[in-house]
mmCIF file with all atom_site columns, C-alpha atoms in Angstrom:
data_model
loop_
_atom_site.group_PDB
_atom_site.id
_atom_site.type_symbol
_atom_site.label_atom_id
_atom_site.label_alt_id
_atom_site.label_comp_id
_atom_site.label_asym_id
_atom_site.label_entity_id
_atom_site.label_seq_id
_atom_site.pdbx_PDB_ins_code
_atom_site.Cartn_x
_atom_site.Cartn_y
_atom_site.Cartn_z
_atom_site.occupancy
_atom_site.B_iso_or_equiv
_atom_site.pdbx_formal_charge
_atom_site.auth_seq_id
_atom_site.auth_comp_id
_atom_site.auth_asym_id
_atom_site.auth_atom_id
_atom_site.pdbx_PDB_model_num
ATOM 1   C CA . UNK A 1 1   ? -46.138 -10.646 7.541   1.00 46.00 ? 100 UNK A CA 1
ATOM 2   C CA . UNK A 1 2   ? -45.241 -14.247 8.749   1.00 49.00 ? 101 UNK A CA 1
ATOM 3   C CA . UNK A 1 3   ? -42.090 -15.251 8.364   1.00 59.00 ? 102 UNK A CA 1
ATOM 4   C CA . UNK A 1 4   ? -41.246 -18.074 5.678   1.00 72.00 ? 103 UNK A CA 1
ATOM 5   C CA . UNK A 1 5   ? -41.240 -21.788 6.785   1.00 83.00 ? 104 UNK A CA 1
ATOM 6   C CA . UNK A 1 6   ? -37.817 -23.225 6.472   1.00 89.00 ? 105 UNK A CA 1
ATOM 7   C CA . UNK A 1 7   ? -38.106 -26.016 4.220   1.00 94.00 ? 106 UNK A CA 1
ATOM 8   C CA . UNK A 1 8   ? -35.617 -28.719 4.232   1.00 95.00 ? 107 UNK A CA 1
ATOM 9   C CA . UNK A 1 9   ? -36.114 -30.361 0.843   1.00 96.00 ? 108 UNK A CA 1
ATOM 10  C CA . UNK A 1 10  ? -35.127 -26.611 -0.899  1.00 96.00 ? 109 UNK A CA 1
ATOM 11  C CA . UNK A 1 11  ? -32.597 -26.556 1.343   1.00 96.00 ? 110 UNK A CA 1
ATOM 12  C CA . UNK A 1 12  ? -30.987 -30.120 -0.233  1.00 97.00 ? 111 UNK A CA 1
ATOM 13  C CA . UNK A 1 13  ? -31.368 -28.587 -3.947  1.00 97.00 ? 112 UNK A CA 1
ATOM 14  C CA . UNK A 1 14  ? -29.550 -25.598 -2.726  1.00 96.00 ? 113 UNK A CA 1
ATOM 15  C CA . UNK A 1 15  ? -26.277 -27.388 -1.388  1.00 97.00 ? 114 UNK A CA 1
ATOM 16  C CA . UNK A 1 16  ? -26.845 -29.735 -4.519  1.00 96.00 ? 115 UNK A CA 1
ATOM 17  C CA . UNK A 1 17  ? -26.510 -26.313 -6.686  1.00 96.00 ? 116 UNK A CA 1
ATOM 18  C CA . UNK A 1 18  ? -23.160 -25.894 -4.773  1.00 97.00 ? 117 UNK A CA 1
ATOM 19  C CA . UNK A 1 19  ? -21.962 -29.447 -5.381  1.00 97.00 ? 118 UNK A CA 1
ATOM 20  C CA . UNK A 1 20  ? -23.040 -29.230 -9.447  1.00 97.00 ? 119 UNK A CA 1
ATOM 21  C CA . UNK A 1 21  ? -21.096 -26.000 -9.034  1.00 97.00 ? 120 UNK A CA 1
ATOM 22  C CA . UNK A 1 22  ? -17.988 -28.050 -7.481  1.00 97.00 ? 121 UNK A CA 1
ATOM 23  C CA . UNK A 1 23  ? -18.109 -30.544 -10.436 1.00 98.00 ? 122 UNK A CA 1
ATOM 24  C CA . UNK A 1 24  ? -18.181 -27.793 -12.961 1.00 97.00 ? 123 UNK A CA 1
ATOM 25  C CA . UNK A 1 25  ? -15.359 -26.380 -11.659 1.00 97.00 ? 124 UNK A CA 1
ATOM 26  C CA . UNK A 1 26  ? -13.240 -29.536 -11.319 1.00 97.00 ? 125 UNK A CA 1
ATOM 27  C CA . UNK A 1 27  ? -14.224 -30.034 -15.083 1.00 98.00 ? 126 UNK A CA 1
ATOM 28  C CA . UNK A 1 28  ? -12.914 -26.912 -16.248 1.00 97.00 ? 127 UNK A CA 1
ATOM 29  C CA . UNK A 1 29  ? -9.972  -26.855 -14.493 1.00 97.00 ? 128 UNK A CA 1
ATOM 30  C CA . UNK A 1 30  ? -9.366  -30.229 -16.466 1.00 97.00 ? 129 UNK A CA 1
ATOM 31  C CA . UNK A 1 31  ? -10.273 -29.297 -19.558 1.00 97.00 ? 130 UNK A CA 1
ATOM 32  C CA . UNK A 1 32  ? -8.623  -26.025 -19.441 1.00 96.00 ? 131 UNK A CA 1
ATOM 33  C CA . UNK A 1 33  ? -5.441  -26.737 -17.253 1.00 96.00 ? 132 UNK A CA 1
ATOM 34  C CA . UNK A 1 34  ? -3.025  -24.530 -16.520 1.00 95.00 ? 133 UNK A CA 1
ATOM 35  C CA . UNK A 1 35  ? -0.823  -25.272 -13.411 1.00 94.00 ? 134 UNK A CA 1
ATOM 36  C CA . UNK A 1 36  ? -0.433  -21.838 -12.763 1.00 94.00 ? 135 UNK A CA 1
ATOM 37  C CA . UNK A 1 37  ? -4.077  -21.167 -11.892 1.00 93.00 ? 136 UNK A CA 1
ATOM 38  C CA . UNK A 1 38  ? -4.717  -24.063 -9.937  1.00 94.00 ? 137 UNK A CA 1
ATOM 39  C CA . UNK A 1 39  ? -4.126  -21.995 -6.698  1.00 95.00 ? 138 UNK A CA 1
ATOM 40  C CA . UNK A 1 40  ? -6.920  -19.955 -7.590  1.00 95.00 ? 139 UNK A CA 1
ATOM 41  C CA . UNK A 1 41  ? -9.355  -22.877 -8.553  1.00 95.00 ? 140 UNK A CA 1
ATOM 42  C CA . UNK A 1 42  ? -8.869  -23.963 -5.142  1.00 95.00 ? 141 UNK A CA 1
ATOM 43  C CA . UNK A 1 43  ? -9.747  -20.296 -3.436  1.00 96.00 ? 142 UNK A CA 1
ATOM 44  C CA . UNK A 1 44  ? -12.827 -21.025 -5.909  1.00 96.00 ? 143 UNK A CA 1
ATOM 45  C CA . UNK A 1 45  ? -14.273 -24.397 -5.218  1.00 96.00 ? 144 UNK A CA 1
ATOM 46  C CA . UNK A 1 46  ? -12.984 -24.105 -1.466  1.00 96.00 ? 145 UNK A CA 1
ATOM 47  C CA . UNK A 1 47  ? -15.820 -21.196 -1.404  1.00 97.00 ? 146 UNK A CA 1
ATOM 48  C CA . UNK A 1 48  ? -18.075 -23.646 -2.593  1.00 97.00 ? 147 UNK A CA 1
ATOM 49  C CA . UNK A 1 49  ? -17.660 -25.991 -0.401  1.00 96.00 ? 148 UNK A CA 1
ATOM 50  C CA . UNK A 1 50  ? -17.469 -23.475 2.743   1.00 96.00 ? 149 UNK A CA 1
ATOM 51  C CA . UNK A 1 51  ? -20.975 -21.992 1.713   1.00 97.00 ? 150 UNK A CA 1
ATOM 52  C CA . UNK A 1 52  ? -22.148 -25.233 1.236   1.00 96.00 ? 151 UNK A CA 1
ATOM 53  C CA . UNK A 1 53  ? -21.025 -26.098 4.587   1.00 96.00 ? 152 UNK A CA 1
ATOM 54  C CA . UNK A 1 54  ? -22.446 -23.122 6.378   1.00 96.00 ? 153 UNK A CA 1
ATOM 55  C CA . UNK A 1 55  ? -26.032 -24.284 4.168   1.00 96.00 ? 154 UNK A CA 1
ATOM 56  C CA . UNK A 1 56  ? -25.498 -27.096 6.410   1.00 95.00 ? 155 UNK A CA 1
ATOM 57  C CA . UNK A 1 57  ? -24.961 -25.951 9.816   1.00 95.00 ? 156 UNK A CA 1
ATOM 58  C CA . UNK A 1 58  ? -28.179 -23.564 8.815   1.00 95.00 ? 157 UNK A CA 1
ATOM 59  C CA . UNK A 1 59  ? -29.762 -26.736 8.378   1.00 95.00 ? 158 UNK A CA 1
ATOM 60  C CA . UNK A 1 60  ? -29.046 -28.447 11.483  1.00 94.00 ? 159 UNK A CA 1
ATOM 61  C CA . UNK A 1 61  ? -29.720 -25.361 13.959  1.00 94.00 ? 160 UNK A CA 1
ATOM 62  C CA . UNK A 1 62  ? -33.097 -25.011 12.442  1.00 93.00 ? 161 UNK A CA 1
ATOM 63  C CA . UNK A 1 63  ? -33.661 -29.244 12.926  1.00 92.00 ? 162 UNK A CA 1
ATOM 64  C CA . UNK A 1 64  ? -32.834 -28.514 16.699  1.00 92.00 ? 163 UNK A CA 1
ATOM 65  C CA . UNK A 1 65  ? -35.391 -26.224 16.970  1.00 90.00 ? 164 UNK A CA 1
ATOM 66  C CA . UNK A 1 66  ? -38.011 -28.282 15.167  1.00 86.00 ? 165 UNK A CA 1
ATOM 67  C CA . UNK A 1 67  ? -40.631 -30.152 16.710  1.00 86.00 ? 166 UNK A CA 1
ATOM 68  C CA . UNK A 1 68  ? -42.029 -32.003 13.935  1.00 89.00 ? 167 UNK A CA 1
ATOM 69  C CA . UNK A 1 69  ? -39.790 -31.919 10.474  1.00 90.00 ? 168 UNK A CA 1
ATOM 70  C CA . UNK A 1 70  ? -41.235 -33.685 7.592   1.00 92.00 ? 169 UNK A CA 1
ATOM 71  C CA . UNK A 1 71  ? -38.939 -36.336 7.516   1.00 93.00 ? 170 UNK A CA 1
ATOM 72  C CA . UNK A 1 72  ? -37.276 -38.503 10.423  1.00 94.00 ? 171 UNK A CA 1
ATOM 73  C CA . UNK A 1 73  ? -34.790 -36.503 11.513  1.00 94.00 ? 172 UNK A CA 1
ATOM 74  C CA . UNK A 1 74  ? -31.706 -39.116 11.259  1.00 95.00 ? 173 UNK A CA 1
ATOM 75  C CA . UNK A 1 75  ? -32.389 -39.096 7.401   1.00 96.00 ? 174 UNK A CA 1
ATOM 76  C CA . UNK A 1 76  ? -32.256 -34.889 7.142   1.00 95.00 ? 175 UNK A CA 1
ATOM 77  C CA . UNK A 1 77  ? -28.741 -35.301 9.197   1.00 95.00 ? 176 UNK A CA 1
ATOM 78  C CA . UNK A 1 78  ? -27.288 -38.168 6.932   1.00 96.00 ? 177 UNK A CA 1
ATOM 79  C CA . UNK A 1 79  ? -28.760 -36.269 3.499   1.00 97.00 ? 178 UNK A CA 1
ATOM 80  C CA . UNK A 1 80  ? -27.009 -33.272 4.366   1.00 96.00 ? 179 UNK A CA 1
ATOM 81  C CA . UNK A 1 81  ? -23.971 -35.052 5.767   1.00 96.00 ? 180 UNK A CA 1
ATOM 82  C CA . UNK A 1 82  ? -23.535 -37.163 2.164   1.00 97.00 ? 181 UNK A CA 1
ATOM 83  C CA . UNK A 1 83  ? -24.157 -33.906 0.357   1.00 96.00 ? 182 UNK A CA 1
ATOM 84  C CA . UNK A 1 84  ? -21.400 -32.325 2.398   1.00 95.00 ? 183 UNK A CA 1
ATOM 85  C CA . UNK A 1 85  ? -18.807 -35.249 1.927   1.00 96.00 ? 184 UNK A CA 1
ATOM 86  C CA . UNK A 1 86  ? -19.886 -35.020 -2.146  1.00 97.00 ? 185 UNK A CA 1
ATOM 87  C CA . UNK A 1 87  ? -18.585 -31.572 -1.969  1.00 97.00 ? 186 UNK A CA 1
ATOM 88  C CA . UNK A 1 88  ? -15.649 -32.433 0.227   1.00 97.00 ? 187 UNK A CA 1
ATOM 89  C CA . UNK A 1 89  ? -14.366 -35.435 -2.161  1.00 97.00 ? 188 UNK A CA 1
ATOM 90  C CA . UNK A 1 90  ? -14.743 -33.348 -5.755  1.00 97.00 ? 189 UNK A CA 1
ATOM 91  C CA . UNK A 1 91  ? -12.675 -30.059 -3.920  1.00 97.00 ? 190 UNK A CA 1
ATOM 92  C CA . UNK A 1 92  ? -9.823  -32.934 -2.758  1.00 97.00 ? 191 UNK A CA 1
ATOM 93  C CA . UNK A 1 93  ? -9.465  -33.470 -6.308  1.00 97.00 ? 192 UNK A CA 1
ATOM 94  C CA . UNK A 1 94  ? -8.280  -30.198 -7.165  1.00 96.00 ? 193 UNK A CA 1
ATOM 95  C CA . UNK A 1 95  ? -6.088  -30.049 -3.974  1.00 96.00 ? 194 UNK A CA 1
ATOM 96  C CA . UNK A 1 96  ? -4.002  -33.200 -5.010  1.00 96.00 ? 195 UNK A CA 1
ATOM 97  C CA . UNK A 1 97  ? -2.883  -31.604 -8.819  1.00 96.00 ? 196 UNK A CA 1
ATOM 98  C CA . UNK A 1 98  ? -2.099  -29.027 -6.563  1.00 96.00 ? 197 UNK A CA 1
ATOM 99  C CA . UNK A 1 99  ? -0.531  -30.739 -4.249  1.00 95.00 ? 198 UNK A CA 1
ATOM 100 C CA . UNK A 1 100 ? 1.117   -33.335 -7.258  1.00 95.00 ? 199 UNK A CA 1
ATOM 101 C CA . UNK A 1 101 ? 2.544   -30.544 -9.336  1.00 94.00 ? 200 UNK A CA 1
ATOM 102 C CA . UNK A 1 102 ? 0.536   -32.061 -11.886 1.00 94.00 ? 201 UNK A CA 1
ATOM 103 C CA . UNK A 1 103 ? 1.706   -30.709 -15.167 1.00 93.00 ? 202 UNK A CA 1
ATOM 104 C CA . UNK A 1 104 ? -0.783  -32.285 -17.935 1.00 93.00 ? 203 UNK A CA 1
ATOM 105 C CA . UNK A 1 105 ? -4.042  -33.883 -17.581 1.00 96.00 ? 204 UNK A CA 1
ATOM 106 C CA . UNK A 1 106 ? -4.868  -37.306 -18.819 1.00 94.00 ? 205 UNK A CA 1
ATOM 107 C CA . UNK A 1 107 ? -8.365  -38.109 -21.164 1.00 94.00 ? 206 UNK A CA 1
ATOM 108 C CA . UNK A 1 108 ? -9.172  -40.455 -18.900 1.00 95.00 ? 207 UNK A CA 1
ATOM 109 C CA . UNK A 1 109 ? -9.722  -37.501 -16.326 1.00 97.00 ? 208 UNK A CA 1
ATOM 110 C CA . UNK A 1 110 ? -11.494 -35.203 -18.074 1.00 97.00 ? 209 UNK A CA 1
ATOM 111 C CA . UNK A 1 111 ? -13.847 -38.273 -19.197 1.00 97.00 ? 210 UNK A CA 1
ATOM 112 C CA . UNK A 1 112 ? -14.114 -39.070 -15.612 1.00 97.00 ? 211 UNK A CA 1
ATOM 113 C CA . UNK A 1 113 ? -15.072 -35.334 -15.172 1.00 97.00 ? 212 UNK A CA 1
ATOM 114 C CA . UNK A 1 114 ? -17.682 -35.329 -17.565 1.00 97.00 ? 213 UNK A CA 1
ATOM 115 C CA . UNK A 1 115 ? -19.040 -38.730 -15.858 1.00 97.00 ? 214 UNK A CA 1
ATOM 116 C CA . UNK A 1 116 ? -18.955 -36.826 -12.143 1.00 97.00 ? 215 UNK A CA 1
ATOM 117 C CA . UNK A 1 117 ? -20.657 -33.280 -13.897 1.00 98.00 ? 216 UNK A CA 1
ATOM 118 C CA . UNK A 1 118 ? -24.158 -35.679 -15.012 1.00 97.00 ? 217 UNK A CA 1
ATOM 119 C CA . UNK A 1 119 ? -23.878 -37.662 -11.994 1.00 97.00 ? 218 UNK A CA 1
ATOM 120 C CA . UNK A 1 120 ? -24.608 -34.875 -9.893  1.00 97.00 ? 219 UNK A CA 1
ATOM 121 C CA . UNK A 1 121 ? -27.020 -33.159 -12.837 1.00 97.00 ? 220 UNK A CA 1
ATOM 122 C CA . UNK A 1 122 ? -29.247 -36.572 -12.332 1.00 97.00 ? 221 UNK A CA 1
ATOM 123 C CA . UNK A 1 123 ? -28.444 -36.131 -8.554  1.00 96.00 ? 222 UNK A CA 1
ATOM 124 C CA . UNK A 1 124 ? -30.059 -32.489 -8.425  1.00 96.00 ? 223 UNK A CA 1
ATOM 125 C CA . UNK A 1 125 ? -32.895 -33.804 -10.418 1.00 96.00 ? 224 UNK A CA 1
ATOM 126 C CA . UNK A 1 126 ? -33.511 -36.191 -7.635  1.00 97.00 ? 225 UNK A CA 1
ATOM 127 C CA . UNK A 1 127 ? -33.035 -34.119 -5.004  1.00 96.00 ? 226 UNK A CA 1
ATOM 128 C CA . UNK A 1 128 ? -35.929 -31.991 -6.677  1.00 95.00 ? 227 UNK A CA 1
ATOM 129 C CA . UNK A 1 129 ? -38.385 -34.859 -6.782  1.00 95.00 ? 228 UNK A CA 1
ATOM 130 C CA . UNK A 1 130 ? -37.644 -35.628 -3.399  1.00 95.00 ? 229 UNK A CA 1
ATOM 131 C CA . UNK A 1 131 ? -39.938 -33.394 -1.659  1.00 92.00 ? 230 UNK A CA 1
ATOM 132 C CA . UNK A 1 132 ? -42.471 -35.436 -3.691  1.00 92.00 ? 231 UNK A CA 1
ATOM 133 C CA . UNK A 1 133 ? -41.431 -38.674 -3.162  1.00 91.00 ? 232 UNK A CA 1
ATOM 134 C CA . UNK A 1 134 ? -44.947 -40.227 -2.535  1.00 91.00 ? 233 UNK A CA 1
ATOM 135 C CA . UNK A 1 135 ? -45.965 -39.368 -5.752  1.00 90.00 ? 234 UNK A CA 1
ATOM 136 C CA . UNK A 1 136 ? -43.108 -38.742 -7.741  1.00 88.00 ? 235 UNK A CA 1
ATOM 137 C CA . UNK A 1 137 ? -43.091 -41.101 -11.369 1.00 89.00 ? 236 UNK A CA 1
ATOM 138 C CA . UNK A 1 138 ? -39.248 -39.692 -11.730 1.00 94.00 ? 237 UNK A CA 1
ATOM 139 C CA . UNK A 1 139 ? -37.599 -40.274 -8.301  1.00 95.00 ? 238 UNK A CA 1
ATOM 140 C CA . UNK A 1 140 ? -36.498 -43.892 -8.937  1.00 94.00 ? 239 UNK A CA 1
ATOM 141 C CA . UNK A 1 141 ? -35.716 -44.173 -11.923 1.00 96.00 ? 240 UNK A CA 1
ATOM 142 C CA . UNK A 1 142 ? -33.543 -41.074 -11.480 1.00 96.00 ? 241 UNK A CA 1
ATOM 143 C CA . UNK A 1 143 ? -32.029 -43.361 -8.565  1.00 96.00 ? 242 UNK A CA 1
ATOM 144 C CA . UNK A 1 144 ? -31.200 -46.092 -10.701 1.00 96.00 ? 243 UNK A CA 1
ATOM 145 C CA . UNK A 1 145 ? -29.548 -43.672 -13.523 1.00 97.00 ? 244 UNK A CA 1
ATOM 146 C CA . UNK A 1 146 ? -27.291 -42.078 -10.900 1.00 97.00 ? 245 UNK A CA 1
ATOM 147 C CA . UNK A 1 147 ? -26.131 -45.724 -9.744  1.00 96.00 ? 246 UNK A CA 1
ATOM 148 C CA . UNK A 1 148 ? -25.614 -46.622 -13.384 1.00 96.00 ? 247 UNK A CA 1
ATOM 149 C CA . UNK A 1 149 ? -23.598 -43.407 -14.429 1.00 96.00 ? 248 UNK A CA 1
ATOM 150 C CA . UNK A 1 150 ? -21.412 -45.080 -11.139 1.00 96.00 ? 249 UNK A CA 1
ATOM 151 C CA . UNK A 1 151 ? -21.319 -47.954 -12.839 1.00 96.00 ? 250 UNK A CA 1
ATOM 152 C CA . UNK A 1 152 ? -19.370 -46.010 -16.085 1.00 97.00 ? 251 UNK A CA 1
ATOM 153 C CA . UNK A 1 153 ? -17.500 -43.787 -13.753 1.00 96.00 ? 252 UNK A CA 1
ATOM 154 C CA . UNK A 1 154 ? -16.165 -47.435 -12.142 1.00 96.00 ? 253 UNK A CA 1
ATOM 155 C CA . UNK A 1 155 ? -15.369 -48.549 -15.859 1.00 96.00 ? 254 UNK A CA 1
ATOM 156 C CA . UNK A 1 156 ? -13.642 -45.328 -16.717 1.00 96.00 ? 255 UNK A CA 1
ATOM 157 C CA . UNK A 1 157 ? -11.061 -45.812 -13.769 1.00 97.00 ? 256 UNK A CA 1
ATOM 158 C CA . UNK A 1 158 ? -10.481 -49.588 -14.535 1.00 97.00 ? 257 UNK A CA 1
ATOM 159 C CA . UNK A 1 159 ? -9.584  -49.012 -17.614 1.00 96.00 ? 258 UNK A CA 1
ATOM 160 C CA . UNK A 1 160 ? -7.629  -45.774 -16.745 1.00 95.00 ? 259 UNK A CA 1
ATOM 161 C CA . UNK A 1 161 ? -5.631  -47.876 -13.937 1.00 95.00 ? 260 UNK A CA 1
ATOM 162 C CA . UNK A 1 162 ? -4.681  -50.046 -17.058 1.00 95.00 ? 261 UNK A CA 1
ATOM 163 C CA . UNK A 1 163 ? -3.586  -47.601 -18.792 1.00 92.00 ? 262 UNK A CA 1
ATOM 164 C CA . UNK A 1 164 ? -1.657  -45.901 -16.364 1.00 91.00 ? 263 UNK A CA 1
ATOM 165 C CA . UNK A 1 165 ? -0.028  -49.069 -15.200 1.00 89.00 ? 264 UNK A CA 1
ATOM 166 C CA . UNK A 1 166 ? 0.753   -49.857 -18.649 1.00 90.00 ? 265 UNK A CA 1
ATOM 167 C CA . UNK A 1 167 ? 2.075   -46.815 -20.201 1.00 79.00 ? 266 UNK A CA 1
ATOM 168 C CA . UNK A 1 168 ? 5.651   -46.766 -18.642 1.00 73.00 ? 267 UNK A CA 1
ATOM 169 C CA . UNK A 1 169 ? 5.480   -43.545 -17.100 1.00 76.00 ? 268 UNK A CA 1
ATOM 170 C CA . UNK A 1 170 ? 7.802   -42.185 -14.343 1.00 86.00 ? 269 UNK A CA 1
ATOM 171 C CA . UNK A 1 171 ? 6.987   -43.891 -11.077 1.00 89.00 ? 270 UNK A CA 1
ATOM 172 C CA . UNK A 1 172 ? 6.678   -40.488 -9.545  1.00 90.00 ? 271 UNK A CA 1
ATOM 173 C CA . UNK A 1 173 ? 3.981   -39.496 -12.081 1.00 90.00 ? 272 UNK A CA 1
ATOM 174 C CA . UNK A 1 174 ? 2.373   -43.372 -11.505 1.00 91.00 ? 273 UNK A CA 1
ATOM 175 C CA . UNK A 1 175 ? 1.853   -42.800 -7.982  1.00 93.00 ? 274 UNK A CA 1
ATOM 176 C CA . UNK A 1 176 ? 0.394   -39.110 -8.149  1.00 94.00 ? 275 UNK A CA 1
ATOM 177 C CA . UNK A 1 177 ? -1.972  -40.111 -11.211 1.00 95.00 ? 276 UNK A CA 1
ATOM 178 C CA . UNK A 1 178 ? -3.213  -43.369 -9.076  1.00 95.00 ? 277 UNK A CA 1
ATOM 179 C CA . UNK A 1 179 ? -4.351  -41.291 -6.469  1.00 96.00 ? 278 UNK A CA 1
ATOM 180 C CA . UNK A 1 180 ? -6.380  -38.361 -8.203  1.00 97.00 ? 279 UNK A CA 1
ATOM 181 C CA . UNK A 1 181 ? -7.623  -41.499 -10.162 1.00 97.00 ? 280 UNK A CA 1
ATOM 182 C CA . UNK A 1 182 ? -8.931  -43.204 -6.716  1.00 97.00 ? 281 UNK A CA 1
ATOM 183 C CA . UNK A 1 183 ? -10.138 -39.587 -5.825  1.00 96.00 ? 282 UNK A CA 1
ATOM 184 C CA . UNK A 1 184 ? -12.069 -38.952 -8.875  1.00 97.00 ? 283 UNK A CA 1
ATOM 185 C CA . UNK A 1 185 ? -13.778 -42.421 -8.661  1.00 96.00 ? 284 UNK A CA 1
ATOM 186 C CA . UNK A 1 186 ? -14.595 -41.800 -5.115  1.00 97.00 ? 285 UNK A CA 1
ATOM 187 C CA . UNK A 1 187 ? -16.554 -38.430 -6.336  1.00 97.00 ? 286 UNK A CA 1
ATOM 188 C CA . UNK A 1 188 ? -18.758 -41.257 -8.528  1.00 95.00 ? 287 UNK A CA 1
ATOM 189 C CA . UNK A 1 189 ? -19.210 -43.176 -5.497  1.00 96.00 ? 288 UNK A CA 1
ATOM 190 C CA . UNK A 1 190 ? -20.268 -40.168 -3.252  1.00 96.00 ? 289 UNK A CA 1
ATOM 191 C CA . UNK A 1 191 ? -23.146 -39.353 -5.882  1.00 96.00 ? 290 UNK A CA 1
ATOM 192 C CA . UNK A 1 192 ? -23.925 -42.867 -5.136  1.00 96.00 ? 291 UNK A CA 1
ATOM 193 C CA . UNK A 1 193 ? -23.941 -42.105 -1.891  1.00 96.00 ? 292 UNK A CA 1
ATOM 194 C CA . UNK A 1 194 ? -26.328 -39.565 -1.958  1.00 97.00 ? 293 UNK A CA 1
ATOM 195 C CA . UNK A 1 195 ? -28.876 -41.658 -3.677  1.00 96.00 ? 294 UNK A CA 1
ATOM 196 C CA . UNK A 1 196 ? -28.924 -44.631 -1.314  1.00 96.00 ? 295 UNK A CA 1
ATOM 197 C CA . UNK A 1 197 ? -29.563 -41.920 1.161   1.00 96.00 ? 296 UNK A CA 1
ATOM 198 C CA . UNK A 1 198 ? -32.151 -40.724 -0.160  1.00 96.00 ? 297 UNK A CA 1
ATOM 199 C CA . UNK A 1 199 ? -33.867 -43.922 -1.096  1.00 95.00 ? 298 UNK A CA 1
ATOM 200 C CA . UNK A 1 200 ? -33.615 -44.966 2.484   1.00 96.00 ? 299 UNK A CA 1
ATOM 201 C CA . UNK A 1 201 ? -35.136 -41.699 3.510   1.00 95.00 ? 300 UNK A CA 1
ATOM 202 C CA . UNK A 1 202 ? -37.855 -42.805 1.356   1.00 94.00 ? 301 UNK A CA 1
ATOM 203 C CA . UNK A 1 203 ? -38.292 -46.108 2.629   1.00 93.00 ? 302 UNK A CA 1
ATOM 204 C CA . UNK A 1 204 ? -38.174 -44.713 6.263   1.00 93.00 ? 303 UNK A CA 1
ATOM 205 C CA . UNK A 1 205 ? -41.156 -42.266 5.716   1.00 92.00 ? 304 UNK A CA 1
ATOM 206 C CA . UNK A 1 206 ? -44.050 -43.705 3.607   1.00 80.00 ? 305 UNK A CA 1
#
């Protein structure tokens, strides 16, 4: 029995699954905060991201060995690179309650949340039209609906700066809050990310 072609594009969708799984988590722990599980919420999304990780170094010893992937292989290396950071940037958010002593959760960041969960939803939906991206009727427009759910996300932490900046709080609390803020919009930004990459990848192999 011949053994299975490795094939890159499932490989995306699978450390996409991990990342959706990384959002979910970050979600719930908002929604459902208790300060006294956080430590295991990072064990949990940590495990996500290390699996994800090891996806990737699978990815990259099999693109050594390759002699002719089907894509260039610069844009394989930067798509699973951006995927990796994605991962990275939504775990950092649970490290800095953590690492805070955050002891209530704003709106603001569980609306955030809910912006980063469909982000990556519409990401993984790309990532699966991907493999089909010379004939896919979905792929761009699923592009442009990931850049404009970064467009809310970028609303969502104006106007949560405001009101943080606004509300009188403690400066400690100020300071803490301004930073999971930054990292929660730079989770937005990384789905971004990964959807410029792929629409370059795209571009560089019609």
């Amino acid at each position: 029995m011949a053994k299975k072609e490795y094939n890159y594009f499932e490989a995306f969708i699978e450390i996409g699954d991990y990342a959706i799984r990384s959002a979910q988590c970050l979600h719930q722990t908002l929604v459902d905060f208790d300060p006294w599980t956080l430590p295991d919420q990072m064990n949990k999304i940590h495990e996500l991201e290390h699996t994800a990780d090891m996806l990737k170094h699978t990815m990259s010893d099999h693109l050594i060995r390759e002699f002719l992937p089907p894509i260039e292989r610069e844009d394989i290396m930067s798509l699973s690179n951006v995927l990796d950071d994605l991962i990275d940037v939504i775990e950092d958010v649970v490290i800095r309650l953590y690492m805070y002593n955050v002891t209530e959760i704003p709106d603001r960041a569980i609306r955030l949340s809910e912006i980063i969960v469909s982000c990556v939803e519409t990401l993984i939906e790309a990532l699966k039209e991907f493999e089909h991206f010379r004939k896919s009727k979905k792929l761009s427009s699923l592009i442009t609906e990931i850049n404009r759910q970064e467009e809310v996300g970028d609303q969502q932490y104006a106007d949560a700066m405001h009101e943080l900046f606004t509300a009188g709080k403690n400066p400690l609390v100020t300071m803490s809050w301004m930073e999971i803020y930054e990292r929660l919009e730079k989770c937005c930004d990384s789905c971004e990310d990964v959807a410029s990459c792929i629409s370059r990848a795209v571009m560089n192999n019609l």
